[in-house]
């Protein structure tokens, strides 16, 4: 027998699409407050939003009738007919959010319209209206969502820990706050202030306030073409982060979107400027006629479809590139593809190598190996003129694949390899037992550093180097929240960071092997990890990832000239690494066998 589902059941099903976690309920509520013209938002959270999400706005409020009507499915004040979607300028239009949220929580709505004598209060539990009463209230709306998913155990089980959920909630607020500097926002968590964004003039000021040091470094760019106008805050050189999350804030007509067209256009503009695996910080709002973009693609409304995606992409990447150039940012001639990890203009860390480096003793064995043969590549040539090693490696196929453990080297130890020289300031060419062994200097050093960080811990007490004066690092609220509970763990590894006021941390000591690393970047990368790793994961996994991230901050980079001595030191250090334990990550070396060489020179 076929039956029509009851409204309350339908709403609960719809909630699955609109409300995945506290942050998604909060996002919908924030959007409603914006659509209502609010200028002042107070958000109160408890237990990461699991026990309470409350938002108090000073928007237009609702009439007593609307206060119950808004809980009906598909009840909206924002559109009337399907055609209105073409012109929709509000964030909401589906009339789904409030009934969905109310269906899976204990929901309380108090609202008062301009000109009304009194307000009205509606209490709902699991979608069932319990009471509707007159209530004294200021103009505006207050919605409290308690015990989210109390009646959907399957969903509740998927909620992460309080810090993780709180992080998502703060991120949801940040997304709104970045494009609405005119709105005064305060968020408390368990009664304590968690985010404060006072009203300001410009988005740049907001970003500076909310995104810490990264935000302060952003430059303003605006451009327009073909009916598309873009207001952006963009990263100058050297400002980038290890995680894509919380680095690009992309909007279409003021709506935060996760849109591949816009994202790719931004990435394209930064090609060759930002190292691979790093992400520029960008706040970018694309404004175009509502009819040129379909916002009704997904219930959460974070996806859009452009009528002319190609044009949008061209305007964004073209305009951004011009803006970057106007700020004196030169793209190296396709160096990004070659000098992996570091564009040439990126300032090299001004520090000595952490590998022990006694004075330049001539090493007889080494100088023999160092003599450039006629076919040797001279490191002085500009990278773009060098042969593309990556394509060579790809061509030699089987012979160049990362050797599995056990067959890592043709010789017993790295130290047994003879150094031939350095290629493109990125790879070390070596020979052993008639084979060519190519080592990625950055990957290798990262491994060595990781190993040292790991054993730093085992030797009973971490070895750290005190900084002469502590380095202050300011983080976004979400990052600060994620970092705080982990500072103790970091200190066990010689990285001493202490909370210093609201979102600022003082870095007092770094692990000895990381001397010279940029503490600001190190700390914010670690915070990114903690946000992403979530707290649902085992502590060991989080620790391992943090150590790997620290190891990335090792000082030997691609694009750095190494002396023969340094190359030999690196090989010796690699011998300390237990590759059976530490076998993850990028390959450190590739082997090209003698047979492979013979085959390619048609000798075989
Ligand atoms: P939508 O935003 O898609 O219209 P919602 O379910 O989110 O649907 O909200 C339903 C309606 O409730 C809105 O159209 C609006 O009229 C009203 N509403 C919701 N929140 C507020 C608020 N904070 N202030 C004023 N009106 C609100
Ligand atoms: Mg809405």
Coordinates of C-alpha atoms and ligand atoms in Angstrom, one line a residue:
X1 CA 0.0 0.0 0.0
X2 CA 1.3 3.4 -0.9
X3 CA 0.9 6.2 1.6
X4 CA 1.7 9.9 1.6
X5 CA 4.1 10.6 4.4
X6 CA 3.1 12.8 7.2
X7 CA 4.7 16.3 7.1
X8 CA 6.6 15.7 10.3
X9 CA 8.2 12.7 8.7
X10 CA 9.0 14.5 5.5
X11 CA 10.6 17.3 7.5
X12 CA 12.8 14.9 9.4
X13 CA 13.9 13.3 6.1
X14 CA 14.6 16.8 4.6
X15 CA 16.7 17.6 7.7
X16 CA 19.1 15.0 6.5
X17 CA 19.9 17.1 3.5
X18 CA 19.9 20.5 5.1
X19 CA 21.2 19.8 8.6
X20 CA 24.2 17.6 8.9
X21 CA 25.7 19.0 12.0
X22 CA 25.3 22.0 14.3
X23 CA 27.2 24.2 12.0
X24 CA 24.8 23.6 9.1
X25 CA 21.8 24.5 11.3
X26 CA 23.7 27.6 12.4
X27 CA 24.5 28.5 8.8
X28 CA 20.8 28.4 7.8
X29 CA 19.9 30.5 10.8
X30 CA 22.6 33.0 10.0
X31 CA 21.3 33.3 6.5
X32 CA 17.8 33.9 7.7
X33 CA 19.0 36.7 10.0
X34 CA 20.9 38.3 7.1
X35 CA 17.9 38.0 4.8
X36 CA 15.9 39.7 7.6
X37 CA 18.3 42.7 7.3
X38 CA 20.0 42.3 10.7
X39 CA 22.9 44.4 11.7
X40 CA 23.7 42.8 15.0
X41 CA 24.0 39.1 15.6
X42 CA 24.6 37.3 19.0
X43 CA 25.3 33.6 18.8
X44 CA 25.4 31.4 21.8
X45 CA 26.6 27.9 21.6
X46 CA 26.9 25.1 24.1
X47 CA 28.8 21.9 23.7
X48 CA 29.9 22.8 20.2
X49 CA 26.3 23.4 19.3
X50 CA 25.2 20.0 20.3
X51 CA 23.2 21.2 23.3
X52 CA 22.5 24.7 22.2
X53 CA 22.6 26.9 19.1
X54 CA 21.0 30.2 19.8
X55 CA 21.0 33.2 17.5
X56 CA 19.5 36.6 18.4
X57 CA 19.1 39.1 15.6
X58 CA 17.8 42.6 15.2
X59 CA 16.2 42.0 11.9
X60 CA 12.7 42.6 10.7
X61 CA 11.1 39.9 12.9
X62 CA 7.9 38.0 12.0
X63 CA 4.3 38.5 12.7
X64 CA 2.5 36.1 15.0
X65 CA 1.1 34.3 12.0
X66 CA 4.4 34.0 10.2
X67 CA 6.0 32.7 13.4
X68 CA 4.1 29.4 13.0
X69 CA 3.9 29.6 9.3
X70 CA 7.7 29.6 8.9
X71 CA 7.7 26.1 10.4
X72 CA 5.6 24.7 7.5
X73 CA 7.5 23.0 4.8
X74 CA 8.1 25.2 1.7
X75 CA 6.9 28.2 3.6
X76 CA 9.0 31.2 2.5
X77 CA 8.5 34.9 2.3
X78 CA 11.3 35.2 -0.3
X79 CA 9.8 33.9 -3.5
X80 CA 6.3 33.4 -4.8
X81 CA 6.6 31.8 -8.2
X82 CA 9.2 29.6 -9.8
X83 CA 10.2 32.5 -12.1
X84 CA 11.2 34.5 -9.0
X85 CA 14.2 32.2 -8.7
X86 CA 15.7 34.0 -11.7
X87 CA 15.8 37.1 -9.7
X88 CA 16.4 35.8 -6.2
X89 CA 18.7 38.0 -4.1
X90 CA 18.1 36.5 -0.7
X91 CA 20.2 33.7 0.7
X92 CA 17.1 31.6 1.4
X93 CA 14.3 30.7 -0.9
X94 CA 13.4 27.0 -0.4
X95 CA 11.5 27.3 2.8
X96 CA 13.0 24.2 4.2
X97 CA 15.5 25.1 6.8
X98 CA 13.4 26.0 9.8
X99 CA 11.0 23.1 9.5
X100 CA 14.0 20.7 9.0
X101 CA 15.8 22.1 12.0
X102 CA 12.7 22.1 14.2
X103 CA 12.0 18.5 13.2
X104 CA 15.2 17.3 14.8
X105 CA 15.6 19.4 17.9
X106 CA 13.9 21.2 20.8
X107 CA 13.2 24.5 19.0
X108 CA 12.1 27.8 20.4
X109 CA 11.4 30.9 18.4
X110 CA 10.7 34.3 19.8
X111 CA 10.1 37.1 17.4
X112 CA 8.6 40.5 17.1
X113 CA 7.9 42.6 14.1
X114 CA 8.4 46.4 13.8
X115 CA 5.3 48.1 15.0
X116 CA 3.8 45.1 16.8
X117 CA 2.8 45.6 20.4
X118 CA 4.2 42.3 21.6
X119 CA 6.2 39.4 20.3
X120 CA 5.3 35.8 20.1
X121 CA 7.0 32.7 21.3
X122 CA 6.6 29.3 19.7
X123 CA 7.9 26.1 21.2
X124 CA 8.4 23.0 19.1
X125 CA 9.8 19.6 19.9
X126 CA 10.7 17.2 17.2
X127 CA 8.6 19.1 14.7
X128 CA 5.5 19.1 17.0
X129 CA 4.3 22.6 18.0
X130 CA 3.9 22.5 21.8
X131 CA 2.8 26.1 22.4
X132 CA 2.3 29.5 20.9
X133 CA 2.2 32.4 23.3
X134 CA 2.5 36.2 23.4
X135 CA 5.8 37.2 24.7
X136 CA 7.7 40.4 25.5
X137 CA 10.6 40.7 23.1
X138 CA 12.6 43.3 21.3
X139 CA 12.2 43.7 17.6
X140 CA 13.9 40.9 15.9
X141 CA 14.1 37.2 16.2
X142 CA 15.6 34.8 18.7
X143 CA 15.9 31.2 17.8
X144 CA 17.2 28.5 20.2
X145 CA 17.9 25.1 19.0
X146 CA 18.5 22.6 21.8
X147 CA 19.5 19.0 21.8
X148 CA 20.0 18.7 18.1
X149 CA 19.2 15.2 16.7
X150 CA 17.8 14.2 20.1
X151 CA 15.3 12.1 18.1
X152 CA 17.7 10.9 15.4
X153 CA 20.2 8.7 17.1
X154 CA 21.9 7.7 13.9
X155 CA 22.8 11.3 13.2
X156 CA 23.8 12.1 16.7
X157 CA 26.3 9.2 16.6
X158 CA 28.0 11.0 13.7
X159 CA 28.6 14.1 15.6
X160 CA 32.2 14.7 16.4
X161 CA 33.7 16.0 19.6
X162 CA 32.9 19.4 21.0
X163 CA 36.0 21.1 19.8
X164 CA 35.5 19.8 16.2
X165 CA 31.8 20.8 16.1
X166 CA 32.6 24.2 17.6
X167 CA 35.3 24.7 15.0
X168 CA 32.8 24.1 12.2
X169 CA 30.3 26.5 13.9
X170 CA 33.0 29.2 14.1
X171 CA 33.9 28.6 10.5
X172 CA 30.2 29.0 9.5
X173 CA 30.2 32.4 11.3
X174 CA 33.5 33.4 9.8
X175 CA 32.1 32.7 6.3
X176 CA 29.3 35.1 6.9
X177 CA 31.4 37.7 8.8
X178 CA 34.0 38.0 6.1
X179 CA 31.6 39.4 3.5
X180 CA 29.5 41.4 6.0
X181 CA 31.8 43.8 7.8
X182 CA 28.7 46.0 8.4
X183 CA 27.3 43.4 10.8
X184 CA 28.4 43.2 14.4
X185 CA 28.8 39.6 15.5
X186 CA 29.6 38.0 18.7
X187 CA 29.7 34.3 19.4
X188 CA 30.0 32.7 22.9
X189 CA 30.7 29.2 23.7
X190 CA 29.6 27.8 27.1
X191 CA 29.2 31.4 28.2
X192 CA 32.7 32.5 27.2
X193 CA 33.4 34.7 24.2
X194 CA 34.6 32.6 21.3
X195 CA 34.5 35.1 18.4
X196 CA 34.0 38.8 18.3
X197 CA 33.7 40.7 15.1
X198 CA 32.9 44.4 15.7
X199 CA 31.3 46.3 12.9
X200 CA 33.9 47.8 10.5
X201 CA 34.1 49.7 7.3
X202 CA 35.8 47.3 4.9
X203 CA 36.1 43.6 4.3
X204 CA 39.9 44.0 4.5
X205 CA 39.5 45.1 8.1
X206 CA 37.3 42.1 8.8
X207 CA 39.7 39.7 7.2
X208 CA 42.5 41.2 9.2
X209 CA 40.5 40.8 12.3
X210 CA 39.3 37.2 11.7
X211 CA 42.1 35.6 9.8
X212 CA 45.0 36.6 11.9
X213 CA 48.3 37.3 10.3
X214 CA 47.2 35.8 7.0
X215 CA 44.3 38.1 6.9
X216 CA 46.3 41.2 7.6
X217 CA 48.6 40.4 4.7
X218 CA 45.8 40.3 2.1
X219 CA 45.6 43.0 -0.5
X220 CA 42.4 44.3 -2.0
X221 CA 41.5 43.8 -5.6
X222 CA 38.4 44.6 -7.5
X223 CA 37.7 44.2 -11.2
X224 CA 34.8 43.8 -13.6
X225 CA 34.1 42.7 -17.1
X226 CA 31.2 41.2 -19.1
X227 CA 28.7 42.0 -16.4
X228 CA 30.7 40.2 -13.8
X229 CA 32.3 42.2 -11.0
X230 CA 34.7 40.8 -8.4
X231 CA 35.6 42.1 -5.0
X232 CA 38.6 40.2 -3.7
X233 CA 41.2 40.1 -1.0
X234 CA 44.1 38.2 -2.2
X235 CA 47.3 36.7 -0.9
X236 CA 50.5 38.3 -1.8
X237 CA 53.6 36.2 -2.3
X238 CA 54.7 34.0 0.5
X239 CA 51.3 34.0 2.2
X240 CA 49.8 30.6 1.8
X241 CA 48.7 27.7 4.0
X242 CA 49.0 24.0 4.1
X243 CA 45.3 23.4 4.0
X244 CA 42.7 24.3 1.5
X245 CA 40.1 24.5 4.2
X246 CA 39.8 27.9 5.7
X247 CA 42.0 29.4 3.1
X248 CA 39.7 30.2 0.2
X249 CA 36.5 32.0 1.0
X250 CA 34.6 32.1 -2.3
X251 CA 31.2 33.8 -2.7
X252 CA 28.7 34.3 -5.5
X253 CA 26.5 37.3 -4.9
X254 CA 27.5 37.2 -1.2
X255 CA 26.7 33.5 -0.9
X256 CA 29.5 31.3 0.3
X257 CA 29.9 28.6 -2.3
X258 CA 32.0 25.5 -2.9
X259 CA 32.2 25.9 -6.5
X260 CA 34.7 24.2 -8.8
X261 CA 34.6 26.9 -11.5
X262 CA 35.5 29.7 -9.1
X263 CA 38.0 27.5 -7.2
X264 CA 39.8 26.5 -10.4
X265 CA 39.9 30.0 -11.7
X266 CA 41.6 31.1 -8.4
X267 CA 44.1 28.3 -8.6
X268 CA 44.8 29.1 -12.1
X269 CA 45.6 32.7 -11.2
X270 CA 48.1 31.5 -8.7
X271 CA 49.8 29.0 -10.8
X272 CA 53.5 29.2 -10.4
X273 CA 53.2 31.7 -7.5
X274 CA 52.1 29.4 -4.7
X275 CA 54.0 26.2 -4.2
X276 CA 52.3 22.9 -4.9
X277 CA 50.4 21.6 -1.9
X278 CA 50.0 25.1 -0.4
X279 CA 47.0 27.3 -0.7
X280 CA 46.7 31.0 -1.1
X281 CA 44.3 32.8 1.3
X282 CA 41.6 34.4 -0.8
X283 CA 38.3 36.1 0.0
X284 CA 36.5 36.5 -3.3
X285 CA 33.0 37.7 -4.0
X286 CA 31.7 37.3 -7.6
X287 CA 28.8 39.6 -8.3
X288 CA 26.6 39.0 -11.3
X289 CA 23.0 39.2 -12.4
X290 CA 21.0 36.6 -10.4
X291 CA 19.6 35.3 -13.7
X292 CA 23.2 34.4 -14.8
X293 CA 23.5 31.9 -12.0
X294 CA 21.3 29.1 -10.8
X295 CA 21.4 28.8 -7.0
X296 CA 18.8 26.1 -6.7
X297 CA 21.2 23.2 -7.3
X298 CA 21.5 21.7 -3.8
X299 CA 19.4 21.9 -0.6
X300 CA 22.4 23.4 1.3
X301 CA 22.7 26.0 -1.5
X302 CA 26.5 26.0 -1.4
X303 CA 26.6 24.8 -5.0
X304 CA 25.7 27.0 -8.0
X305 CA 25.5 26.7 -11.7
X306 CA 26.7 29.5 -13.9
X307 CA 25.0 30.1 -17.2
X308 CA 28.4 30.9 -18.7
X309 CA 31.0 29.2 -16.5
X310 CA 33.8 29.8 -19.0
X311 CA 33.3 33.5 -19.0
X312 CA 33.2 33.6 -15.2
X313 CA 36.4 31.7 -14.9
X314 CA 38.1 33.9 -17.4
X315 CA 37.1 37.1 -15.7
X316 CA 38.2 35.8 -12.3
X317 CA 41.6 34.4 -13.3
X318 CA 42.4 37.2 -15.7
X319 CA 41.5 39.9 -13.2
X320 CA 43.3 38.2 -10.4
X321 CA 46.4 37.7 -12.4
X322 CA 46.4 41.4 -13.3
X323 CA 45.9 42.3 -9.7
X324 CA 48.7 40.1 -8.6
X325 CA 51.0 41.6 -11.2
X326 CA 49.9 45.1 -10.2
X327 CA 51.2 44.2 -6.8
X328 CA 54.6 43.4 -8.3
X329 CA 54.1 39.6 -8.3
X330 CA 56.0 38.1 -11.1
X331 CA 55.3 34.6 -12.2
X332 CA 58.5 32.7 -12.8
X333 CA 58.5 31.3 -16.4
X334 CA 56.8 28.0 -15.6
X335 CA 59.1 27.3 -12.7
X336 CA 56.2 26.0 -10.7
X337 CA 56.1 22.9 -12.8
X338 CA 59.7 22.2 -12.3
X339 CA 61.1 23.5 -9.1
X340 CA 58.7 21.6 -7.0
X341 CA 57.7 23.1 -3.7
X342 CA 59.2 26.6 -3.9
X343 CA 58.9 29.3 -6.5
X344 CA 62.2 31.1 -7.0
X345 CA 61.1 34.4 -5.6
X346 CA 60.0 32.7 -2.4
X347 CA 62.5 33.9 0.2
X348 CA 64.7 31.0 1.2
X349 CA 64.7 30.4 5.0
X350 CA 67.6 32.5 6.3
X351 CA 69.0 29.7 8.4
X352 CA 71.8 27.2 8.4
X353 CA 71.2 23.6 7.6
X354 CA 70.2 21.7 10.7
X355 CA 72.4 18.8 9.5
X356 CA 75.8 19.1 11.1
X357 CA 78.0 21.1 8.8
X358 CA 81.6 21.3 9.8
X359 CA 83.7 23.8 7.9
X360 CA 84.1 23.0 4.2
X361 CA 86.6 20.1 4.4
X362 CA 87.6 18.9 1.1
X363 CA 86.5 15.3 0.8
X364 CA 88.8 13.5 -1.7
X365 CA 86.4 10.8 -2.5
X366 CA 83.7 13.4 -3.0
X367 CA 85.6 15.8 -5.2
X368 CA 86.3 12.8 -7.5
X369 CA 82.6 12.2 -7.7
X370 CA 81.8 15.8 -8.1
X371 CA 83.9 16.4 -11.3
X372 CA 81.3 17.2 -13.8
X373 CA 81.3 14.9 -16.7
X374 CA 80.6 16.4 -20.1
X375 CA 76.9 15.4 -19.9
X376 CA 76.4 16.7 -16.4
X377 CA 73.8 19.3 -16.1
X378 CA 75.2 22.6 -14.9
X379 CA 73.2 23.8 -11.9
X380 CA 73.8 27.4 -13.0
X381 CA 71.5 27.1 -15.9
X382 CA 68.0 28.5 -15.3
X383 CA 65.5 25.8 -14.4
X384 CA 63.3 26.3 -17.4
X385 CA 66.2 25.5 -19.7
X386 CA 66.9 22.2 -17.9
X387 CA 65.6 18.9 -19.2
X388 CA 62.4 17.9 -17.5
X389 CA 63.4 15.2 -15.1
X390 CA 59.9 14.3 -14.2
X391 CA 59.2 13.5 -17.8
X392 CA 62.4 11.5 -18.1
X393 CA 61.3 9.6 -15.0
X394 CA 57.9 9.0 -16.4
X395 CA 59.4 7.6 -19.6
X396 CA 61.8 5.2 -18.0
X397 CA 58.8 3.6 -16.6
X398 CA 59.3 0.5 -14.5
X399 CA 63.0 1.4 -14.0
X400 CA 62.1 4.7 -12.3
X401 CA 59.2 3.7 -10.1
X402 CA 59.6 4.3 -6.4
X403 CA 61.5 1.2 -5.2
X404 CA 59.5 -0.9 -2.8
X405 CA 61.0 -1.3 0.6
X406 CA 63.7 -4.0 0.5
X407 CA 64.8 -2.8 -2.9
X408 CA 65.2 0.8 -1.9
X409 CA 68.8 0.9 -3.0
X410 CA 71.2 -1.1 -5.1
X411 CA 73.8 -0.7 -2.3
X412 CA 73.5 -1.5 1.4
X413 CA 73.5 2.1 2.6
X414 CA 72.8 5.6 1.2
X415 CA 76.3 6.5 2.3
X416 CA 77.6 3.9 -0.2
X417 CA 76.2 5.9 -3.1
X418 CA 78.5 8.1 -5.0
X419 CA 77.2 11.6 -5.4
X420 CA 77.3 12.8 -9.0
X421 CA 75.7 16.2 -8.5
X422 CA 72.6 18.1 -8.1
X423 CA 69.9 18.6 -10.8
X424 CA 67.7 21.7 -10.9
X425 CA 68.6 22.4 -7.3
X426 CA 66.0 19.8 -6.4
X427 CA 67.4 16.3 -7.0
X428 CA 70.6 14.6 -6.0
X429 CA 72.0 12.3 -8.7
X430 CA 74.0 9.4 -7.3
X431 CA 75.4 6.2 -8.6
X432 CA 75.7 2.8 -6.9
X433 CA 76.4 -0.7 -8.2
X434 CA 76.0 0.5 -11.8
X435 CA 72.6 2.1 -11.2
X436 CA 71.5 5.6 -11.2
X437 CA 69.8 6.7 -8.0
X438 CA 68.0 10.0 -7.9
X439 CA 67.1 11.5 -4.6
X440 CA 64.5 14.2 -4.0
X441 CA 66.4 16.4 -1.6
X442 CA 63.3 17.9 0.1
X443 CA 61.5 14.6 0.5
X444 CA 64.7 13.1 1.8
X445 CA 65.3 15.8 4.3
X446 CA 61.7 15.7 5.4
X447 CA 62.2 12.0 6.2
X448 CA 65.3 12.7 8.1
X449 CA 63.7 15.4 10.1
X450 CA 60.6 13.3 10.8
X451 CA 62.8 10.5 12.1
X452 CA 64.7 12.9 14.3
X453 CA 61.5 14.4 15.6
X454 CA 60.2 10.9 16.4
X455 CA 63.4 9.8 18.2
X456 CA 63.6 13.2 19.9
X457 CA 60.7 11.9 21.8
X458 CA 62.0 8.5 22.6
X459 CA 65.3 9.6 24.1
X460 CA 63.5 10.6 27.3
X461 CA 62.6 14.2 27.0
X462 CA 62.5 16.3 23.9
X463 CA 65.5 18.4 22.7
X464 CA 64.4 21.9 22.0
X465 CA 66.0 25.2 21.3
X466 CA 64.7 28.2 23.3
X467 CA 63.9 31.2 21.1
X468 CA 65.7 34.3 22.3
X469 CA 62.3 36.0 22.6
X470 CA 59.0 34.2 22.1
X471 CA 57.4 34.6 18.7
X472 CA 53.7 35.6 18.9
X473 CA 51.4 33.9 16.5
X474 CA 47.8 35.0 16.1
X475 CA 45.4 32.5 14.7
X476 CA 41.8 32.6 13.5
X477 CA 39.3 31.6 16.2
X478 CA 38.7 28.2 14.7
X479 CA 42.4 27.5 14.5
X480 CA 43.1 28.8 18.0
X481 CA 40.4 26.5 19.4
X482 CA 41.9 23.5 17.6
X483 CA 45.4 24.2 18.7
X484 CA 44.8 24.9 22.3
X485 CA 44.0 21.4 23.5
X486 CA 47.1 20.1 21.7
X487 CA 49.8 22.4 23.1
X488 CA 50.7 19.9 25.7
X489 CA 51.3 17.2 23.1
X490 CA 53.5 19.5 21.1
X491 CA 55.6 20.4 24.1
X492 CA 56.4 16.7 24.5
X493 CA 58.1 17.0 21.1
X494 CA 60.1 20.1 22.0
X495 CA 57.7 22.6 20.5
X496 CA 56.6 24.8 23.3
X497 CA 53.6 27.0 22.6
X498 CA 51.5 28.7 25.2
X499 CA 48.2 30.4 24.8
X500 CA 48.6 34.1 25.2
X501 CA 45.3 35.8 25.3
X502 CA 42.4 35.3 23.0
X503 CA 43.8 33.8 19.8
X504 CA 47.4 34.5 20.2
X505 CA 50.0 31.9 21.1
X506 CA 53.6 32.4 22.2
X507 CA 56.1 30.1 20.6
X508 CA 58.9 29.7 23.2
X509 CA 60.9 26.8 22.0
X510 CA 61.2 24.7 18.8
X511 CA 62.5 21.2 18.4
X512 CA 66.3 21.4 17.8
X513 CA 65.9 20.0 14.3
X514 CA 63.5 22.7 13.3
X515 CA 65.8 25.6 14.1
X516 CA 65.2 28.2 11.4
X517 CA 61.7 27.1 10.5
X518 CA 59.2 29.9 10.4
X519 CA 57.3 29.5 13.7
X520 CA 54.2 31.4 12.5
X521 CA 53.7 29.2 9.5
X522 CA 54.6 26.1 11.5
X523 CA 51.9 26.8 14.1
X524 CA 49.2 27.7 11.7
X525 CA 49.9 24.5 9.7
X526 CA 49.7 22.4 12.8
X527 CA 46.4 24.1 13.7
X528 CA 45.1 23.3 10.3
X529 CA 45.9 19.7 10.9
X530 CA 44.2 19.6 14.2
X531 CA 41.0 21.1 12.6
X532 CA 41.1 18.6 9.8
X533 CA 42.2 15.6 11.7
X534 CA 39.3 16.3 13.9
X535 CA 39.4 15.0 17.4
X536 CA 37.6 11.8 16.5
X537 CA 40.8 10.2 15.5
X538 CA 43.2 8.4 17.8
X539 CA 45.7 10.5 19.6
X540 CA 48.5 8.5 18.0
X541 CA 47.3 9.3 14.5
X542 CA 47.0 13.0 15.3
X543 CA 50.5 13.0 16.8
X544 CA 52.0 11.3 13.8
X545 CA 50.4 13.7 11.5
X546 CA 51.6 16.6 13.5
X547 CA 55.1 15.3 13.4
X548 CA 54.9 14.9 9.7
X549 CA 53.7 18.4 9.4
X550 CA 56.6 19.7 11.5
X551 CA 58.9 17.7 9.3
X552 CA 57.6 19.5 6.3
X553 CA 59.1 22.6 7.8
X554 CA 62.5 21.3 7.4
X555 CA 64.9 23.7 5.9
X556 CA 66.2 22.0 2.9
X557 CA 63.8 22.8 0.1
X558 CA 63.6 22.2 -3.5
X559 CA 65.3 25.0 -5.3
X560 CA 68.2 25.2 -2.9
X561 CA 71.8 24.6 -4.0
X562 CA 73.5 22.0 -1.9
X563 CA 77.2 21.7 -1.6
X564 CA 78.7 18.2 -2.3
X565 CA 79.3 18.0 1.4
X566 CA 75.7 18.7 2.3
X567 CA 74.6 16.1 -0.2
X568 CA 76.8 13.5 1.5
X569 CA 75.6 14.5 4.9
X570 CA 72.1 14.1 3.7
X571 CA 72.9 10.6 2.5
X572 CA 74.5 9.7 5.8
X573 CA 71.5 11.0 7.7
X574 CA 69.1 8.9 5.5
X575 CA 70.9 5.8 6.8
X576 CA 69.5 6.6 10.2
X577 CA 65.9 6.5 9.0
X578 CA 64.1 3.2 9.4
X579 CA 62.3 3.1 6.1
X580 CA 60.3 0.1 7.1
X581 CA 58.6 2.2 9.7
X582 CA 58.5 5.4 7.9
X583 CA 57.5 4.4 4.5
X584 CA 54.7 6.8 3.9
X585 CA 54.7 10.0 1.9
X586 CA 56.3 10.8 -1.3
X587 CA 59.1 8.6 -2.6
X588 CA 62.6 9.7 -1.5
X589 CA 64.5 8.1 -4.3
X590 CA 64.0 6.4 -7.6
X591 CA 66.3 3.9 -9.2
X592 CA 67.2 3.6 -12.9
X593 CA 68.9 0.3 -13.5
X594 CA 71.9 -0.2 -15.7
X595 CA 69.7 -2.4 -17.9
X596 CA 67.3 0.4 -18.3
X597 CA 70.0 2.8 -19.3
X598 CA 71.3 0.3 -21.8
X599 CA 67.9 -0.3 -23.3
X600 CA 67.3 3.4 -23.7
X601 CA 70.6 3.9 -25.4
X602 CA 69.9 0.9 -27.6
X603 CA 72.9 -0.9 -26.3
X604 CA 71.0 -3.9 -25.3
Ligands
LIG1 P1 13.8 30.4 3.5 O1 14.9 31.1 4.2 O2 14.3 29.5 2.4 O3 12.7 31.2 3.1 P2 13.5 29.1 6.1 O4 12.9 27.9 6.5 O5 14.9 29.3 6.4 O6 13.2 29.3 4.5 O7 12.7 30.3 6.7 C1 11.3 30.4 6.5 C2 10.8 31.8 6.6 O8 10.9 32.2 8.0 C3 11.6 32.8 5.9 O9 11.2 32.9 4.5 C4 11.4 34.1 6.6 O10 10.2 34.7 6.2 C5 11.1 33.6 8.1 N1 12.3 33.8 8.9 C6 13.2 32.8 9.3 N2 14.2 33.3 10.1 C7 13.9 34.6 10.2 C8 14.5 35.7 11.0 N3 15.7 35.5 11.7 N4 14.0 36.9 10.9 C9 12.9 37.1 10.2 N5 12.2 36.2 9.5 C10 12.7 34.9 9.5
LIG2 MG1 16.4 30.2 5.2

